[in-house]
Amino acid sequence: MQKMADFLTPDYESEYLNKDAAAKDLVFMGGRASISLNGNWNYTIDPYDTCLRQKWFKEIYKDDEGRTLPVDFSFDTWEEIELPCNTNTVKPEFFWYEGPVVFSKTVRLKETDLAHDHIFLRIGAANYKCRVFINGQYVCEHFGGSTPFMCDVKEYLKEDNRIVLVSDNTRNRYHVPTENTDWFNYNGIYRDIELVLLPGDYIKDLKIALVPGSAFKKIKVTVRTSSDSGVVKVNIPELNISELLSVHNGTAERELDASPLLWSPESPKLYDVTVSFCEDTVSDKVGFREISVKGNDIFLNGEKIFLKGISVHEDSDATGKALTDEERMETIRVAKELGANYLRLAHYPHHENMAKLCDKEGLLLWEEIPVYWAIEFDDLDSYEQAKNQLEELICRDYNRASVIIWSVGNENPDTDERFKFMSSLADFAHKYDETRPVSAACLVDGKTLSIKDRLAEKLDIIGVNEYMGWYSPNFDELDMLFKNSNPSKPVIITEFGADATAGLHGTVDDKGTEECQAEIYGRQTETIKNIPYIKGMSPWILFDFKCPRRTSSIQGFYNRKGLITSDRKYKKPAFYVLQKFYREKN
Ligand code: GCU
């Protein structure tokens, strides 16, 4: 009867809640070789979480007397799936599935692989909870749907291995984001899965950037190592830098004199950086630039800039949230065709390759954690999840020149609990990264019709979402909003826009038509261009995207505010209105 116990323990999950993989466990990946675990996995949906309840990962096929037991799983004869991917996209019957999915793969390792002192499993992202089991043992878990996590798995591995992963995208009011968002809740292990082989002493982290306020003449490099002492070597050949740094208490840090060619969208110069420590070597391609704020202005390398942007979700008809580099390059190409120099990556960390590609192609980025709408702001565990996602994001993308703003959230109610929660996040971002401004997409203060959010005192740049002409039909309120406001910091209009169903025509007052969307873009840009404290904009949004909240017959479970259809084939007239505005802005 021992096997029958699984349905008698409702609190089955508690034993899996004690092995969090978090930001502290991340290891710098630049230039590292790894054993990819992408490719064929066996899988099943597991709506009642039976894998965790019955502990399928232990693979108990016989009782203590050796008698065969009936089992409810068959790892090696389940259907196959190509990971990374979102399970929603593999077959129509899984499109709306929310719940646990179990993935299984047998992996043979060579003696030489197993001989490494450390072997880390890295998963680029899994939504939302993910548990890792190897050879019948529970290894680690991760909460958070869009950031990488790692765990040292050497002690669990042998020559022949069974790896079982369980992802669960069930929405939950205590998660970040909560169960209520305006985008599609994809499932699965949807970014790269790999084993990283490391020597006994290795480089845990490499942070390198131009020193703010150094007249572009100093580069600060910070290397964290697995052991307390030793020597790291930093090489930047094109800058004639080859320096030895001493490690104290696990960190080596120095400001180096250098006069790099500054990175910008127009001149996205990247330098090869190599750092070695004992037997370990990492590398990165780094652009050196300075982003700063003074008064109502934003400066890139000491020059005032206007962020000509557009918002993007990580959503594709073909691949869900598991976009390919080709799709990312298409986004970059069409953003440049729009005349943009900037993208708002909404509302969660996108794939790390997006920032790497924008480093190369020359686009500026706003990156954001999904502290979205009404989070449980008085819940400590929700705060820890938000903070960990922010730390994982900054740790992952710190060296990316294209990333110029960290956003701690979007459209949150102005309550005391929210103020405390998001102020702490903003303070953390400032402390953890002194080189970038912090922002958030705030709501307009409805009572005073002005830009007035207490959180602004904690931000360097104020993001404002306003939908005059759409959710606020009286367009004249836009002039009043700006007249009623007198912000002391730069403002980015982080969202304005309107739905338009491609091919739907009517008058400029007919909501949902191409004409109405184009008219709103025209009136918005005509108004915004005269407001001196507005230093950027990222209208909502480049592509139509899937959204379960949008059920009208012209929406069909899509948010149709895109300037381009979700199949990325048709540009609506509003695209050309914005393109004209950006061209004139030059
Ligand atoms: C909000 C929100 C977006 C949402 C958009 C809309 O501002 O930030 O996530 O999709 O408005 O209503 O279309």
PDB file of N, CA and C and ligand atoms in Angstrom, residues 182 347 372 410-411 465 467 471 495 540 545 550 559 561, ligand 1:
ATOM      1  N   ASP A 182      -1.750  40.897 -19.285  1.00  0.00           N
ATOM      2  CA  ASP A 182      -2.331  41.127 -20.606  1.00  0.00           C
ATOM      3  C   ASP A 182      -1.470  40.503 -21.680  1.00  0.00           C
ATOM      4  N   HIS A 347       7.150  42.538 -20.897  1.00  0.00           N
ATOM      5  CA  HIS A 347       7.119  43.157 -19.580  1.00  0.00           C
ATOM      6  C   HIS A 347       8.010  42.362 -18.631  1.00  0.00           C
ATOM      7  N   TYR A 372       3.949  43.512 -12.468  1.00  0.00           N
ATOM      8  CA  TYR A 372       2.955  43.965 -13.420  1.00  0.00           C
ATOM      9  C   TYR A 372       1.577  44.029 -12.780  1.00  0.00           C
ATOM     10  N   ASN A 410       5.448  47.806 -14.066  1.00  0.00           N
ATOM     11  CA  ASN A 410       4.526  48.384 -15.029  1.00  0.00           C
ATOM     12  C   ASN A 410       3.112  48.533 -14.457  1.00  0.00           C
ATOM     13  N   GLU A 411       2.619  49.807 -14.499  1.00  0.00           N
ATOM     14  CA  GLU A 411       1.208  50.088 -14.199  1.00  0.00           C
ATOM     15  C   GLU A 411       0.754  49.492 -12.877  1.00  0.00           C
ATOM     16  N   ASN A 465       2.526  55.485 -18.897  1.00  0.00           N
ATOM     17  CA  ASN A 465       1.600  54.862 -19.859  1.00  0.00           C
ATOM     18  C   ASN A 465       0.352  55.736 -19.943  1.00  0.00           C
ATOM     19  N   TYR A 467      -3.187  56.493 -22.536  1.00  0.00           N
ATOM     20  CA  TYR A 467      -3.916  56.015 -23.717  1.00  0.00           C
ATOM     21  C   TYR A 467      -4.961  57.030 -24.138  1.00  0.00           C
ATOM     22  N   TYR A 471      -8.298  54.393 -24.421  1.00  0.00           N
ATOM     23  CA  TYR A 471      -9.021  54.110 -23.177  1.00  0.00           C
ATOM     24  C   TYR A 471      -9.590  55.387 -22.571  1.00  0.00           C
ATOM     25  N   GLU A 495       3.977  53.981 -23.003  1.00  0.00           N
ATOM     26  CA  GLU A 495       2.906  53.397 -23.818  1.00  0.00           C
ATOM     27  C   GLU A 495       1.894  54.453 -24.233  1.00  0.00           C
ATOM     28  N   TRP A 540       2.814  51.456 -27.754  1.00  0.00           N
ATOM     29  CA  TRP A 540       2.375  50.072 -27.588  1.00  0.00           C
ATOM     30  C   TRP A 540       1.628  49.634 -28.825  1.00  0.00           C
ATOM     31  N   PHE A 545      -0.175  40.638 -30.576  1.00  0.00           N
ATOM     32  CA  PHE A 545       0.293  39.491 -29.787  1.00  0.00           C
ATOM     33  C   PHE A 545      -0.877  38.778 -29.128  1.00  0.00           C
ATOM     34  N   ARG A 550      -8.525  39.236 -24.610  1.00  0.00           N
ATOM     35  CA  ARG A 550      -9.044  40.010 -25.746  1.00  0.00           C
ATOM     36  C   ARG A 550      -9.951  39.113 -26.583  1.00  0.00           C
ATOM     37  N   ASN A 559      -4.226  40.881 -28.792  1.00  0.00           N
ATOM     38  CA  ASN A 559      -4.181  42.311 -28.561  1.00  0.00           C
ATOM     39  C   ASN A 559      -3.717  42.909 -29.891  1.00  0.00           C
ATOM     40  N   LYS A 561      -2.996  45.998 -30.858  1.00  0.00           N
ATOM     41  CA  LYS A 561      -2.380  47.331 -30.879  1.00  0.00           C
ATOM     42  C   LYS A 561      -1.081  47.352 -31.680  1.00  0.00           C
TER      43      LYS A 561
HETATM   44  C1  GCU B   1      -1.332  48.430 -20.571  1.00  0.00           C
HETATM   45  C2  GCU B   1      -0.295  47.376 -20.315  1.00  0.00           C
HETATM   46  C3  GCU B   1      -0.021  46.500 -21.500  1.00  0.00           C
HETATM   47  C4  GCU B   1      -1.340  46.198 -22.193  1.00  0.00           C
HETATM   48  C5  GCU B   1      -1.832  47.505 -22.780  1.00  0.00           C
HETATM   49  C6  GCU B   1      -3.187  47.328 -23.467  1.00  0.00           C
HETATM   50  O1  GCU B   1      -0.753  49.664 -20.544  1.00  0.00           O
HETATM   51  O2  GCU B   1       0.953  47.918 -19.869  1.00  0.00           O
HETATM   52  O3  GCU B   1       0.598  45.307 -21.040  1.00  0.00           O
HETATM   53  O4  GCU B   1      -1.183  45.222 -23.216  1.00  0.00           O
HETATM   54  O5  GCU B   1      -2.019  48.486 -21.781  1.00  0.00           O
HETATM   55  O6  GCU B   1      -4.191  47.521 -22.760  1.00  0.00           O
HETATM   56  O7  GCU B   1      -3.193  46.959 -24.635  1.00  0.00           O
END
